[in-house]
Tab-separated table of C-alpha atoms in Angstrom:
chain	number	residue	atom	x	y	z
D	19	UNK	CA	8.044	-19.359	-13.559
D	20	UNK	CA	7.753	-22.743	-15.208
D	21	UNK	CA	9.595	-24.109	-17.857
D	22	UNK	CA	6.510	-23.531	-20.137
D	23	UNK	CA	6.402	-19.465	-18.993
D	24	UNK	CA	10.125	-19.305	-19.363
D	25	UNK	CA	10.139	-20.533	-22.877
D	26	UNK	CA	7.845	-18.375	-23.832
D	27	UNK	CA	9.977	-15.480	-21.789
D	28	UNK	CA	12.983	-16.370	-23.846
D	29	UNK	CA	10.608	-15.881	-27.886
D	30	UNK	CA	9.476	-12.803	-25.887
D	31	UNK	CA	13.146	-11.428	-26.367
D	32	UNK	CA	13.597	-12.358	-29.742
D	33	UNK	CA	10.823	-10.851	-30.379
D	34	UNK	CA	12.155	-7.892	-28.644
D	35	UNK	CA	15.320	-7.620	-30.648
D	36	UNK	CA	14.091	-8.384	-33.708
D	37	UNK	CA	11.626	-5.406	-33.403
D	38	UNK	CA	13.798	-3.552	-32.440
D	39	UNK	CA	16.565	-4.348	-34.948
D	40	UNK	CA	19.034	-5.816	-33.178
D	41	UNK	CA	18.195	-9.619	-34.934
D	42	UNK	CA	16.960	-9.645	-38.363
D	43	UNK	CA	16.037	-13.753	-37.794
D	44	UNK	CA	12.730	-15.187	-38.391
D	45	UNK	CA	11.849	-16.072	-34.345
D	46	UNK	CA	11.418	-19.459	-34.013
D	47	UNK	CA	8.482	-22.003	-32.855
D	48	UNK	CA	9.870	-22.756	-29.431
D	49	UNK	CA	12.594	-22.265	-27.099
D	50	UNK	CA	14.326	-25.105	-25.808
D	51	UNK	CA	14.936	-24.490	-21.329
D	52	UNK	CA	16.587	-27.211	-19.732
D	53	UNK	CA	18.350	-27.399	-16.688
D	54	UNK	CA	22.204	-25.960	-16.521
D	55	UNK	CA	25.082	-28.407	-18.543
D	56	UNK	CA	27.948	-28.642	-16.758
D	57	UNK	CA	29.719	-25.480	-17.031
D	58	UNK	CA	26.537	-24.251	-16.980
D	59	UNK	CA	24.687	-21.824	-13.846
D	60	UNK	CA	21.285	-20.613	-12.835
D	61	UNK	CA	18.287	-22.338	-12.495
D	62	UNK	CA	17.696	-22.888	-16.737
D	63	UNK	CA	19.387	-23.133	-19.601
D	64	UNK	CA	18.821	-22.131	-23.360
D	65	UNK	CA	20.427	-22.833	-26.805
D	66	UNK	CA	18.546	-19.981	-28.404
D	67	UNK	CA	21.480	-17.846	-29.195
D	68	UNK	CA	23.256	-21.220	-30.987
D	69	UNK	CA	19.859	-21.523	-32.776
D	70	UNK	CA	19.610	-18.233	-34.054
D	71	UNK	CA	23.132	-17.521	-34.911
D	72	UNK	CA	23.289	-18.736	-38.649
D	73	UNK	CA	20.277	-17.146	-39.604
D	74	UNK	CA	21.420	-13.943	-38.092
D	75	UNK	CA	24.831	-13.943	-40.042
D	76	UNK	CA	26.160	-13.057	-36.113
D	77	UNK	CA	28.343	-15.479	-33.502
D	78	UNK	CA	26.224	-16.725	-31.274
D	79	UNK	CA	28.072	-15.175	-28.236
D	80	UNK	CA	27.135	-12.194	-30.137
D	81	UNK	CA	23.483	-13.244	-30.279
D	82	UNK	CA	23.220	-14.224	-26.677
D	83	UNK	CA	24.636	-11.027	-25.540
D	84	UNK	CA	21.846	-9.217	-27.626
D	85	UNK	CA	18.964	-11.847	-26.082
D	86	UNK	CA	20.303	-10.911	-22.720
D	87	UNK	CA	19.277	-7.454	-21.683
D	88	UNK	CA	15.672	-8.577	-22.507
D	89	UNK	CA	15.530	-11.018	-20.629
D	90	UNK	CA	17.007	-9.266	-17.490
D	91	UNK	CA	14.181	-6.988	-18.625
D	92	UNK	CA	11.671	-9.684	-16.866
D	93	UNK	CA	10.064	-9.613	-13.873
D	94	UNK	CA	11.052	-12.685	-11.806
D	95	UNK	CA	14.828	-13.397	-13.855
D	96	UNK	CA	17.421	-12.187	-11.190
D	97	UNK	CA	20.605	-12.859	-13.848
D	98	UNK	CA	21.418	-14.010	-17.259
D	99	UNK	CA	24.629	-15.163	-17.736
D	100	UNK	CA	26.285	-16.561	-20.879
D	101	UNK	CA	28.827	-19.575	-20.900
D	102	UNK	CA	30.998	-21.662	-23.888
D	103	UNK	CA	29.927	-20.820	-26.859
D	104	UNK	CA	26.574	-19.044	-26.047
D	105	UNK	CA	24.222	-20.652	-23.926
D	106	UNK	CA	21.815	-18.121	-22.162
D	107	UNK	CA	22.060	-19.361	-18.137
D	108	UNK	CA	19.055	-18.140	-16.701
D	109	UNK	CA	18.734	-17.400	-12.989
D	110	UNK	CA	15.136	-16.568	-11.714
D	111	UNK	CA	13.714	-14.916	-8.277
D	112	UNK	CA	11.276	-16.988	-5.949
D	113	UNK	CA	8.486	-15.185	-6.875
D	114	UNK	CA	5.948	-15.793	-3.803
D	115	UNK	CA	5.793	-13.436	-1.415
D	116	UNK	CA	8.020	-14.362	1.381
D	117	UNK	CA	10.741	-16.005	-1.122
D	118	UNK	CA	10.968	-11.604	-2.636
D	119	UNK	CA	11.012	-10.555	0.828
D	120	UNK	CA	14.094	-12.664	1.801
D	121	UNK	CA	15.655	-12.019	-0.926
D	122	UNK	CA	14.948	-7.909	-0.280
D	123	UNK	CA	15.807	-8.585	3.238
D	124	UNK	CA	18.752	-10.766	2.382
D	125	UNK	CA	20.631	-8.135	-0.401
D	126	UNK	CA	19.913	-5.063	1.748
D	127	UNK	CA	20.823	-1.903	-0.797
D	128	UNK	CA	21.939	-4.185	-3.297
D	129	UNK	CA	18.798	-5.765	-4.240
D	130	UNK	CA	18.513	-5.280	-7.793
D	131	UNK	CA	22.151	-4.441	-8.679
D	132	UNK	CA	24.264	-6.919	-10.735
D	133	UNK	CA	26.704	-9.388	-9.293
D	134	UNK	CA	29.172	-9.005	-11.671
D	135	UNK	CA	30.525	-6.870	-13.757
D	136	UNK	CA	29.475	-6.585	-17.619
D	137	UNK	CA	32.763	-5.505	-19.083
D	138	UNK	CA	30.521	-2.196	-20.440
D	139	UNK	CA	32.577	0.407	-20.345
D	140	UNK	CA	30.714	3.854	-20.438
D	141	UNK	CA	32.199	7.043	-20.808
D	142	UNK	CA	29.735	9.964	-19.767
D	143	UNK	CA	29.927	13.565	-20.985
D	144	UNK	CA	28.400	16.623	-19.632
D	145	UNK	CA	28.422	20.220	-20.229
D	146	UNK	CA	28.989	23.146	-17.977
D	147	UNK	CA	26.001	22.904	-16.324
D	148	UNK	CA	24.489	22.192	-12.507
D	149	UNK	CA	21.898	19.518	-13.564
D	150	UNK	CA	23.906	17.774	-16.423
D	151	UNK	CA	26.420	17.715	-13.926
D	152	UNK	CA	24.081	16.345	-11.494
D	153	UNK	CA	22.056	13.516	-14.033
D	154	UNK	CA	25.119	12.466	-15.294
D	155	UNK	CA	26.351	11.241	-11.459
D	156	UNK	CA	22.971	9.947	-10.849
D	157	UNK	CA	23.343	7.814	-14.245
D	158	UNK	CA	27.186	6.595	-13.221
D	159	UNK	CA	25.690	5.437	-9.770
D	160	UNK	CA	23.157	3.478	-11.565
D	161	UNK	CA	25.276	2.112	-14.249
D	162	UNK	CA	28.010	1.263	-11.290
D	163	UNK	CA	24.766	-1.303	-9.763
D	164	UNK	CA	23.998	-2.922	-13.228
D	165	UNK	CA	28.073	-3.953	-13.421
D	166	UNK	CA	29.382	-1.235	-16.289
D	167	UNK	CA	32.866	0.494	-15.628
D	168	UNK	CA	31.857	3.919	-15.883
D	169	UNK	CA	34.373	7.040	-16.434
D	170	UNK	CA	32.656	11.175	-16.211
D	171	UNK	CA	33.884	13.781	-17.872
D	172	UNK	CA	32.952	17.809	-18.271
D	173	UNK	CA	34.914	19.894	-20.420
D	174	UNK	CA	35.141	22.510	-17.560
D	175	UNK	CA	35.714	21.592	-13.824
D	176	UNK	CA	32.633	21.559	-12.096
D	177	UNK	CA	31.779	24.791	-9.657
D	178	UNK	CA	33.120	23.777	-5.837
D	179	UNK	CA	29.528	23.506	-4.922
D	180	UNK	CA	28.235	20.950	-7.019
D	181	UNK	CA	30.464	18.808	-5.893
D	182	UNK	CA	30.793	19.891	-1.947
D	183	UNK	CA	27.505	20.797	-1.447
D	184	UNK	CA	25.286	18.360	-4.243
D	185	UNK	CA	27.910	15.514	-3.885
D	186	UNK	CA	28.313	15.166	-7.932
D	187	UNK	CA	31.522	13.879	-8.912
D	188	UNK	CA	33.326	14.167	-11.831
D	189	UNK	CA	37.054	11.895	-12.921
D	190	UNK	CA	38.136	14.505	-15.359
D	191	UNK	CA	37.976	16.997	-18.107
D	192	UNK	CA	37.124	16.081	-21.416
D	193	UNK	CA	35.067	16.719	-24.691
D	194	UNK	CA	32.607	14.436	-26.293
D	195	UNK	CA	34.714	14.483	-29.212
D	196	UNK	CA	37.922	13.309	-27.249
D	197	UNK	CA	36.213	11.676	-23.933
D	198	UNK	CA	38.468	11.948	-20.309
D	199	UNK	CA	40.801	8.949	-20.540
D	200	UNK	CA	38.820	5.653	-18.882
D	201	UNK	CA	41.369	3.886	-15.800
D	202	UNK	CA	41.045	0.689	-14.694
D	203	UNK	CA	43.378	-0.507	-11.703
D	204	UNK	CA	44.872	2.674	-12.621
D	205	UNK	CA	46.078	1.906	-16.057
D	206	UNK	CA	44.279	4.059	-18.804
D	207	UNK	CA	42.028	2.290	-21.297
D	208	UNK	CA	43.329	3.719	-24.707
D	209	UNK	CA	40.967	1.025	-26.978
D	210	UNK	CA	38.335	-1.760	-26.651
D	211	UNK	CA	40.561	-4.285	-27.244
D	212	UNK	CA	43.064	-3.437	-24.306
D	213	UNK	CA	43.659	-6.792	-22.521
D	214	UNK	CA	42.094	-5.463	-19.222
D	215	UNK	CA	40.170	-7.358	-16.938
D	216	UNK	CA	36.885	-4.799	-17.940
D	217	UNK	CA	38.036	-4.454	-21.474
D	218	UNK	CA	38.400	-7.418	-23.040
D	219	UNK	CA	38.081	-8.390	-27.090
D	220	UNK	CA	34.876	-9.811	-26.234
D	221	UNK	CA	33.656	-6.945	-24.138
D	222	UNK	CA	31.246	-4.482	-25.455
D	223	UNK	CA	32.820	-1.827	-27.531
D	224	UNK	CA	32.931	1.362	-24.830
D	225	UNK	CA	30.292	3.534	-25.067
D	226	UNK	CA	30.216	7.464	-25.278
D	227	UNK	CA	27.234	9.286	-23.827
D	228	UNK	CA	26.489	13.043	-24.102
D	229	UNK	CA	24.266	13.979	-21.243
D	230	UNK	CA	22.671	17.257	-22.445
D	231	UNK	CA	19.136	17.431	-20.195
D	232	UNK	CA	16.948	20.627	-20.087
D	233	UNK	CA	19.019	22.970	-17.904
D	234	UNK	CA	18.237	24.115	-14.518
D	235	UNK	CA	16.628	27.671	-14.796
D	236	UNK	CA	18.117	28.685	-11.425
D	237	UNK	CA	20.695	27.806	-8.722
D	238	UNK	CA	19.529	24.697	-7.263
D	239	UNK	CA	22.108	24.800	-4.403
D	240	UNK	CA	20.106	27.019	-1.893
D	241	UNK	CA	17.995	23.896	-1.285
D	242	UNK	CA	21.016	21.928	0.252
D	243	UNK	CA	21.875	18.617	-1.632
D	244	UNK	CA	19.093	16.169	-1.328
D	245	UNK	CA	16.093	18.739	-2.396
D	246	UNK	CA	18.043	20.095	-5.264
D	247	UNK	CA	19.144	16.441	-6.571
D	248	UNK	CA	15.491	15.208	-6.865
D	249	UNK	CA	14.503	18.623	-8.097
D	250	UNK	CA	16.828	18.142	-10.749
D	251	UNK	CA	16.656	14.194	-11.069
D	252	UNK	CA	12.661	13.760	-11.360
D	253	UNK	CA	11.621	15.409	-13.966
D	254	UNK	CA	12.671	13.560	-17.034
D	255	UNK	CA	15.802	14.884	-18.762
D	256	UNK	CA	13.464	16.380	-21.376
D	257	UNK	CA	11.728	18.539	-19.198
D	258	UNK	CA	12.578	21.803	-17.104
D	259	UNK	CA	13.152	21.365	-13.457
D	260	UNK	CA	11.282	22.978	-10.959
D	261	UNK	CA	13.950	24.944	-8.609
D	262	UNK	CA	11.721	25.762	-5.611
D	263	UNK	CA	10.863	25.256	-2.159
D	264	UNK	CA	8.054	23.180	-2.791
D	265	UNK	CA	10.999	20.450	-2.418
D	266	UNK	CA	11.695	21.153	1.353
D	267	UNK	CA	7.915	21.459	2.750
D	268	UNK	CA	6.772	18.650	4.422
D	269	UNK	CA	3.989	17.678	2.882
D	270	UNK	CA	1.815	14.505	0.860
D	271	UNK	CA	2.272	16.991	-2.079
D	272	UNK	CA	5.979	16.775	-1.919
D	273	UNK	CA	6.994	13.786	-3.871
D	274	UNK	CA	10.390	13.548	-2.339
D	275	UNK	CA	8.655	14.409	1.141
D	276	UNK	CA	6.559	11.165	0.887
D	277	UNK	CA	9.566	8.659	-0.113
D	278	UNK	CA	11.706	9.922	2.539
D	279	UNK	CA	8.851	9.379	5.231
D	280	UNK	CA	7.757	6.156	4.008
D	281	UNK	CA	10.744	4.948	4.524
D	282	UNK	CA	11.621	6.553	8.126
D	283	UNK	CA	7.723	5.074	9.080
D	284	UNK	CA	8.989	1.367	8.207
D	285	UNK	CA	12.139	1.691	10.530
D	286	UNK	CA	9.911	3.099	13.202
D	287	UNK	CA	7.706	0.565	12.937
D	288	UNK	CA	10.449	-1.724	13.452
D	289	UNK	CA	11.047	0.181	16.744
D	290	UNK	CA	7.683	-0.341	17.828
D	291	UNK	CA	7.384	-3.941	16.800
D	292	UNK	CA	10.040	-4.397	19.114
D	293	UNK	CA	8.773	-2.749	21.835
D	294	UNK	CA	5.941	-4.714	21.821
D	295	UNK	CA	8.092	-8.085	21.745
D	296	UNK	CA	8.538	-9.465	18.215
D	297	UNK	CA	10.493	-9.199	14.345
D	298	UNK	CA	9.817	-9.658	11.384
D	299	UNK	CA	9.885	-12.715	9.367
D	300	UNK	CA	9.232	-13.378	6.018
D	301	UNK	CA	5.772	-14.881	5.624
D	302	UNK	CA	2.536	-15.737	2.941
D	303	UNK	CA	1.340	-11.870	3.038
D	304	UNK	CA	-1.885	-12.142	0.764
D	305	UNK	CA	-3.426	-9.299	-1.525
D	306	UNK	CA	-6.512	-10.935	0.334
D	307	UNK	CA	-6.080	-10.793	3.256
D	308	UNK	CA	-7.957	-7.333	4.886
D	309	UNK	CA	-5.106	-6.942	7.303
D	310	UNK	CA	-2.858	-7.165	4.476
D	311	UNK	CA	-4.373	-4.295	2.836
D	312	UNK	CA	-6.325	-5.173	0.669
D	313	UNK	CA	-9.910	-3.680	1.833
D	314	UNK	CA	-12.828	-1.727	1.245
D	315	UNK	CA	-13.499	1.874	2.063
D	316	UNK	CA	-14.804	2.794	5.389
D	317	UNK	CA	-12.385	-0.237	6.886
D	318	UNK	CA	-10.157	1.538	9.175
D	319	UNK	CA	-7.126	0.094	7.951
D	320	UNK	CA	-8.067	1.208	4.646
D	321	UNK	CA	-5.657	4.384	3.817
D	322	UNK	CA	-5.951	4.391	-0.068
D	323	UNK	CA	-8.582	1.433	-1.145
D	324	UNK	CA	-7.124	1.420	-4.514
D	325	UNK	CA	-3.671	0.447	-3.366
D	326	UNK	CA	-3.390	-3.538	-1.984
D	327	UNK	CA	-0.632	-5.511	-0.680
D	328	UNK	CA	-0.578	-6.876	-3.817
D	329	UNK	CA	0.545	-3.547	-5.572
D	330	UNK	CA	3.622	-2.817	-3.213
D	331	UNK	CA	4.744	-6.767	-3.237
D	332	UNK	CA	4.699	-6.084	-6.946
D	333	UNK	CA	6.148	-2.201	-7.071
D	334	UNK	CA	8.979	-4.085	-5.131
D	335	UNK	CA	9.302	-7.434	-7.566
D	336	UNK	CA	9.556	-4.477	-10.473
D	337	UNK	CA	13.091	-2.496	-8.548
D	338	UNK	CA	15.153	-5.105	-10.634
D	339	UNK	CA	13.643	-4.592	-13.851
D	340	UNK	CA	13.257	-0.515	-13.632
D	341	UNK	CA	17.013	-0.044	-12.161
D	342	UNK	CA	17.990	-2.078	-15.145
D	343	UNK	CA	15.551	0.034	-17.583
D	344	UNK	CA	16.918	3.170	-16.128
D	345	UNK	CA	21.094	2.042	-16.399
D	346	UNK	CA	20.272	1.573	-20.286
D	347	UNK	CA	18.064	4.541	-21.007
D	348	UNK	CA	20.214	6.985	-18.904
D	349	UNK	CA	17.241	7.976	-17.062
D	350	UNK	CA	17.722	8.364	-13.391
D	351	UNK	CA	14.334	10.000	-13.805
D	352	UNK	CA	13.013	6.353	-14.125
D	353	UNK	CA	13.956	5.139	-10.801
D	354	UNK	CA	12.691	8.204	-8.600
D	355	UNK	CA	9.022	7.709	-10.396
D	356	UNK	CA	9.382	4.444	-8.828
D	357	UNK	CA	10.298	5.339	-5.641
D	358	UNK	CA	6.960	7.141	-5.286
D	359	UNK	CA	5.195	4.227	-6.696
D	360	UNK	CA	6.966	2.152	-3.836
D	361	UNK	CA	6.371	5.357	-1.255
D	362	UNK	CA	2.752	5.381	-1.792
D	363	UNK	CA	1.905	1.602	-1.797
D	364	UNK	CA	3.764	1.280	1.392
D	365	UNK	CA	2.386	3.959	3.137
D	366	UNK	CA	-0.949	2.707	2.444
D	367	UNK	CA	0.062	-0.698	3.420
D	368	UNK	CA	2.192	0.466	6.818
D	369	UNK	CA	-1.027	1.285	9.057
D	370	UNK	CA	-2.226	-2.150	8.967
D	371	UNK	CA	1.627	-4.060	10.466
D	372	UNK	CA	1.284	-3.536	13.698
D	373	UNK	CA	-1.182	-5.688	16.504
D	374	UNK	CA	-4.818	-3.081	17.203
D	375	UNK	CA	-5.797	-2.918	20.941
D	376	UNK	CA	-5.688	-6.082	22.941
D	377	UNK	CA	-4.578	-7.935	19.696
D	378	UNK	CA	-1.410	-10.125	20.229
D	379	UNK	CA	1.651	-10.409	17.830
D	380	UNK	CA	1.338	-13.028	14.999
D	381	UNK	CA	2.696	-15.024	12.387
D	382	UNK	CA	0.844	-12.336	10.602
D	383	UNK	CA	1.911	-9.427	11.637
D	384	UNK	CA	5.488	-10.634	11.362
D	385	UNK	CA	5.209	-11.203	7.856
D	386	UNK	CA	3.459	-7.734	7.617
D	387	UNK	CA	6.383	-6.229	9.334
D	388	UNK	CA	9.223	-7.878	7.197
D	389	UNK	CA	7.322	-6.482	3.751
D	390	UNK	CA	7.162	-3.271	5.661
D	391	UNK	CA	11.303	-3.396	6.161
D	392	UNK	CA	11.673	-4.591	2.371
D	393	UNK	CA	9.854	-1.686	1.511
D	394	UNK	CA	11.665	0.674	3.426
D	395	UNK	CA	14.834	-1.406	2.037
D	396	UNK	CA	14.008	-1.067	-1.944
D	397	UNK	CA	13.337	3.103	-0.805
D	398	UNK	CA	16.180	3.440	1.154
D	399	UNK	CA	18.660	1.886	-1.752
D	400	UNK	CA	16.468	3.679	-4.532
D	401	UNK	CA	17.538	6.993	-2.907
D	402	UNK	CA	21.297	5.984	-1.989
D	403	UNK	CA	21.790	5.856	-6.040
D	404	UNK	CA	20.066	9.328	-6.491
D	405	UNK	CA	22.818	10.568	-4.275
D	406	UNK	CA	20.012	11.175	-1.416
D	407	UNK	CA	19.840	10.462	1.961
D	408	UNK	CA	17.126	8.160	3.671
D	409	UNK	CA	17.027	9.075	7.347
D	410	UNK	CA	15.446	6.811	9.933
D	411	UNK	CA	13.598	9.812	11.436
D	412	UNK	CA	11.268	12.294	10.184
């Protein structure tokens, strides 16, 4: 992203928040993006929030924490941090093929999750209820990556086996009216201004969520934990779970069936790449190259002819931006639709990593095989936050 692009990037969220209501500023001309001040981090710099922040009738810290979440809300920024008196320090991802696969390669689970905390503090509510229950540990795990301090609460202990068996925790009882007291380091957080090192006067005020999705309309436990968590954590929290055993059959019609095995087929292939004498390293994998994917039908290497290299290097560019999308809507729904975006554009990449015949070991294929171990990096990590296991053998 050049300077140019990432001006642009930075209008593009005050854009955002004025349509949306969070600015009510006239957005300006042009963004000035300059390299980091000292004090200063990242790879650019802007003054926007400073700009803005008469107009707005707001601090600028304020402002620049509003500009922030849109523009971690961009494909290719990695971090946005503010410093002194609200400068917007903008970190951004090497966007070329190899430079996402180190970095993939490089964060392991991690990739996508914030480095720091936030200082959001999020207290989550649920009823009674297996899959509120269940949604609301799926959202904690994913507001845990994007740096919030997150405290669960149900008014009623949760049954022994949603929590044995479907691995959802809960920290205490509570109402939404009077939410489970939030600890940090042990020592309860009684207001937003308690001098803590993740509630701070400048911190976000906390935030009180009342998960309330579509209930289960049976017992989700007789298909053991990771069936019954997808079962309950695909669907969006608007619409009624399927409880049956379509989630256990092993089958390209099983949604969860295909992201588990797309992942187990990239650490076999890393098996057989070794058997045959190399590993992978990051490398130029081109949407146009054929043995990259990107073909016609009747190729044998074609699988779907629809989906290129291009669409999985960019399924896995896009983990950032959706984790993040899914933290602030409280949709872990979000992130397992992406999975099987991820599932299906690797598996249809995955037949073409390996050497055919008599063909000898490459730079190529090397590169081939390290997107193939991002992929099955971004699946593996994707399902560790659903609370579901990614085995390495199918």
């Amino acid at each position: 992203m050049t300077p140019v692009e990432l001006s642009r990037t930075v209008l593009r969220a005050v854009r955002r928040a004025v349509d949306g209501g969070e600015l009510s500023v006239t957005v300006p001309g042009r963004a000035v993006v300059t390299p980091p001040g000292p004090g200063g981090c990242g790879d650019y710099a802007t003054n926007i929030a400073l700009q803005l922040a008469r107009p707005a009738g707001q601090p600028s810290a304020k402002v620049a924490e509003i500009l922030r979440p849109h523009l971690l809300d961009t494909p290719g920024v990695t971090d946005v941090v503010v410093t002194g008196p609200g400068f917007l320090n903008i970190s951004l991802r090497d966007t070329t093929p190899a430079g996402l696969v180190e970095e993939i390669l490089r964060r392991g689970l991690r990739y996508g999750h914030s480095d720091r905390p936030t200082g959001q503090i999020v207290r989550l509510h649920a009823p009674h209820e297996v899959r509120a229950v269940v949604v609301m540990d799926a959202i904690a795990r994913i507001l845990v990556s994007q740096g919030a301090l997150v405290r669960t609460s149900s008014q009623t202990p949760p049954r022994p086996e949603w929590t044995d068996l479907l691995g959802a925790h809960v920290d205490a009882s509570g109402t939404p009216e009077a939410p489970a007291p939030l600890h940090v380091d042990g020592r309860p957080v009684a207001a937003p201004a308690d001098p803590t090192p993740s509630a701070t006067p400048d911190a976000p005020a906390p935030l009180d969520v009342d998960v309330r999705p579509v209930p289960a309309p049976a017992d989700p436990t007789p298909l053991g934990r990771d069936a019954a968590r997808w079962a309950l954590l695909h669907p969006a929290a608007h619409d009624r779970p399927r409880i049956t055993d379509e989630h256990l059959v092993q089958r390209e019609s099983n949604p969860l069936f295909r992201v588990r095995y797309a992942h187990a087929r990239t650490r076999a292939l890393r098996r057989n790449a070794a058997d045959l004498g190399f590993d992978p390293h990051p490398g130029d994998v081109r949407p146009g190259d054929p043995h990259a994917g990107d073909v016609g039908p009747g190729d044998p290497h074609s699988g779907d002819p629809q989906v290129t290299a291009g669409v999985l290097i960019a399924a896995l560019a896009d983990h950032p931006r959706i984790l993040g999308a899914a933290a602030r809507a409280h949709a872990p729904d979000r992130l397992a639709r992406h999975l099987v975006t991820v599932a299906d554009a690797t598996l249809a990449f995955l037949p073409t990593v390996l050497p055919l015949g008599d063909e000898k070991p490459s730079v190529a294929h090397r590169s081939r095989l390290a997107l193939a171990e991002a992929a099955g990096t971004v699946l593996a990590g994707g399902l560790t936050l659903l609370g579901i296991d990614a085995p390495d053998h199918i």
